[in-house]
């Protein structure tokens, strides 16, 4: 099989794009580097396509290796025909290869294998041809093991059944029939029928396989795993009845034996095998969907805009142990901490106010961040009352606590704040999530961040790979400040390993800030390849060369400077606002002039894609793509569940998206749910087609379930 050609056809791209991308990957280049700095070679393939090429390359390489194993195994058995060899060599699917290999695969000896060993295969062939006119003709096949006609007939039926079950075309036919007409059925086990469980909706539940949504597959799997549900696939008798007619010989005696064999093969071998396979395929598809959704949600969360120039007072609420309070300056540096008890059981409002007011005044606080966990609403009430009572020009914001406890107990947190306990570290993490969400979230296992669906029920290896790739993608998209980034952020930069990231931080601590990207070569172990892969994603603000605060790669500094000269400016003009603004205007005009772009790219001897990227960087030098996202909502008043009424319209933020809808933070303890049917008047295939994490939305309350404290919403508009 020609792997390059197959991938090209699969992805509907040009062959040179596949060839060059595979070559670049084999040379040890990272996906972010290839997609950003090798566009001429890939024909401007995006990161998603490049990752897909990487996945398919691994899949087909594994398939080709397995083909060699299969061919060798069959050849050693002396059963490899030219026709079979050609089929194996040309197959492009692992399922097809497994079907072809099945009759020859080494396995535990079956009833059919024993019958074949006893010499009953010729008898089975006679029956299949309708050449047995009387059972007495089978007398010649009686042996010590099959010592009477009935046992011979049984052995023959086993052989017919196994042949039927192992036939590649039969397997593919049944597979398609299941996919088109099959249903999945579940019911609670006897011991749970009278007991209320979270799987009650799946008792005596049936749905077409072709229509079942991913989240429902995962729910059924979980119910089965927890031994509450029995789950099976069902089809009608039509498929088997139709197959039986193909084997009819018109000989009543033979047809009866054949029918018995086909029933045996279907019931004991073919159907269970295909059912397992389809269940596995459904699970893999559902897991892939859940993982993709998790990654999509995570990407949007990581792209949450930082609230810049905010001196933050962060509160990690708690009842018995009090609320941990920390103060952070604009750069996230820890300044002070204390503990207050404004909530039950102590309700020490007076002392809590004194402590908080002292911290606000001493450190010029301009934002309060409140963790959204236990005691958060009581803490919110305290903060709102404090703001109103003291007429403070302050706003507050809720921060999702997901993963904060994971970080606070981590080795990294202990290294950062060895003298403080987990509660103080947790509060610091909450405050920093507002100031620079990306820098803080990369310190936490993505699975703990709380934007997934059934994340504990999916393939953990695939989930980790996908989420790590997502974090890597966002970190490199945004870029990293080389002089402020933690090693936990640096290790996600293209080409930088965990050990290199630590060495960079150690070098910086010992020698002071980097003045230019090339200084990285002074870091022990930092070589040419690491520099090539990482340099463009690392930013130096106020460095020696103004290009170093952009995403322009050092390999393009020379053409970039020539380009600036062509436009009538110098490199130093990038540092002068009065000259930078007209330069940016010229750049914007040039981006719309296709003919000029072509001539300039030839003059500079660089590709058009590279030229366009340089121009976009000069258009907004040092830009942060997160600034284009909707800003988090800041609040100064309070709303309670009891204040809600149907038809009320509110503003909120999308905090999580599932297959069935989107959850909205309304500024109260309970999140509301916009079911996907209420996201638009038109049909919505998936909520992500309409909304994304961090979207600020206007919603209308359409239902309130007071007993379960659930809020049903309808989307009115999105603020983008």
PDB file of N, CA and C in Angstrom, residues 406-418 425 443 487-488 491 498 502:
ATOM      1  N   UNK A 406      -5.899  20.309  43.109  1.00  0.00           N
ATOM      2  CA  UNK A 406      -4.885  19.465  42.461  1.00  0.00           C
ATOM      3  C   UNK A 406      -3.567  20.225  42.371  1.00  0.00           C
ATOM      4  N   UNK A 407      -3.653  21.496  41.943  1.00  0.00           N
ATOM      5  CA  UNK A 407      -2.440  22.307  41.864  1.00  0.00           C
ATOM      6  C   UNK A 407      -1.831  22.535  43.240  1.00  0.00           C
ATOM      7  N   UNK A 408      -2.668  22.907  44.222  1.00  0.00           N
ATOM      8  CA  UNK A 408      -2.143  23.313  45.532  1.00  0.00           C
ATOM      9  C   UNK A 408      -1.383  22.198  46.246  1.00  0.00           C
ATOM     10  N   UNK A 409      -1.724  20.932  45.900  1.00  0.00           N
ATOM     11  CA  UNK A 409      -1.040  19.796  46.527  1.00  0.00           C
ATOM     12  C   UNK A 409       0.092  19.251  45.648  1.00  0.00           C
ATOM     13  N   UNK A 410       0.320  19.903  44.503  1.00  0.00           N
ATOM     14  CA  UNK A 410       1.301  19.384  43.545  1.00  0.00           C
ATOM     15  C   UNK A 410       2.732  19.736  43.948  1.00  0.00           C
ATOM     16  N   UNK A 411       3.671  19.025  43.338  1.00  0.00           N
ATOM     17  CA  UNK A 411       5.088  19.284  43.565  1.00  0.00           C
ATOM     18  C   UNK A 411       5.441  20.712  43.131  1.00  0.00           C
ATOM     19  N   UNK A 412       4.854  21.153  42.012  1.00  0.00           N
ATOM     20  CA  UNK A 412       5.131  22.494  41.493  1.00  0.00           C
ATOM     21  C   UNK A 412       4.710  23.570  42.492  1.00  0.00           C
ATOM     22  N   UNK A 413       3.511  23.414  43.084  1.00  0.00           N
ATOM     23  CA  UNK A 413       3.015  24.397  44.055  1.00  0.00           C
ATOM     24  C   UNK A 413       3.926  24.454  45.278  1.00  0.00           C
ATOM     25  N   UNK A 414       4.405  23.283  45.700  1.00  0.00           N
ATOM     26  CA  UNK A 414       5.333  23.243  46.848  1.00  0.00           C
ATOM     27  C   UNK A 414       6.634  23.954  46.520  1.00  0.00           C
ATOM     28  N   UNK A 415       7.091  23.801  45.261  1.00  0.00           N
ATOM     29  CA  UNK A 415       8.322  24.489  44.844  1.00  0.00           C
ATOM     30  C   UNK A 415       8.113  25.996  44.806  1.00  0.00           C
ATOM     31  N   UNK A 416       6.924  26.434  44.343  1.00  0.00           N
ATOM     32  CA  UNK A 416       6.651  27.871  44.204  1.00  0.00           C
ATOM     33  C   UNK A 416       6.440  28.538  45.560  1.00  0.00           C
ATOM     34  N   UNK A 417       5.710  27.826  46.450  1.00  0.00           N
ATOM     35  CA  UNK A 417       5.383  28.414  47.751  1.00  0.00           C
ATOM     36  C   UNK A 417       5.614  27.401  48.875  1.00  0.00           C
ATOM     37  N   UNK A 418       6.877  27.084  49.150  1.00  0.00           N
ATOM     38  CA  UNK A 418       7.184  26.035  50.124  1.00  0.00           C
ATOM     39  C   UNK A 418       6.757  26.371  51.550  1.00  0.00           C
ATOM     40  N   UNK A 425      -1.984  28.236  48.830  1.00  0.00           N
ATOM     41  CA  UNK A 425      -1.583  27.997  47.430  1.00  0.00           C
ATOM     42  C   UNK A 425      -2.806  27.963  46.521  1.00  0.00           C
ATOM     43  N   UNK A 443      -0.467  24.478  34.692  1.00  0.00           N
ATOM     44  CA  UNK A 443       0.117  23.812  35.853  1.00  0.00           C
ATOM     45  C   UNK A 443      -0.743  22.660  36.355  1.00  0.00           C
ATOM     46  N   UNK A 487       8.476  27.284  34.348  1.00  0.00           N
ATOM     47  CA  UNK A 487       8.935  26.145  33.536  1.00  0.00           C
ATOM     48  C   UNK A 487       7.763  25.270  33.121  1.00  0.00           C
ATOM     49  N   UNK A 488       6.668  25.280  33.888  1.00  0.00           N
ATOM     50  CA  UNK A 488       5.494  24.484  33.519  1.00  0.00           C
ATOM     51  C   UNK A 488       4.825  25.028  32.263  1.00  0.00           C
ATOM     52  N   UNK A 491       7.558  24.346  29.111  1.00  0.00           N
ATOM     53  CA  UNK A 491       7.703  22.982  28.599  1.00  0.00           C
ATOM     54  C   UNK A 491       6.645  22.627  27.560  1.00  0.00           C
ATOM     55  N   UNK A 498      10.881  19.239  29.230  1.00  0.00           N
ATOM     56  CA  UNK A 498      10.717  19.615  30.633  1.00  0.00           C
ATOM     57  C   UNK A 498      12.065  20.000  31.256  1.00  0.00           C
ATOM     58  N   UNK A 502      13.293  23.832  32.719  1.00  0.00           N
ATOM     59  CA  UNK A 502      13.842  24.104  34.057  1.00  0.00           C
ATOM     60  C   UNK A 502      15.194  24.807  33.955  1.00  0.00           C
TER      61      UNK A 502
END
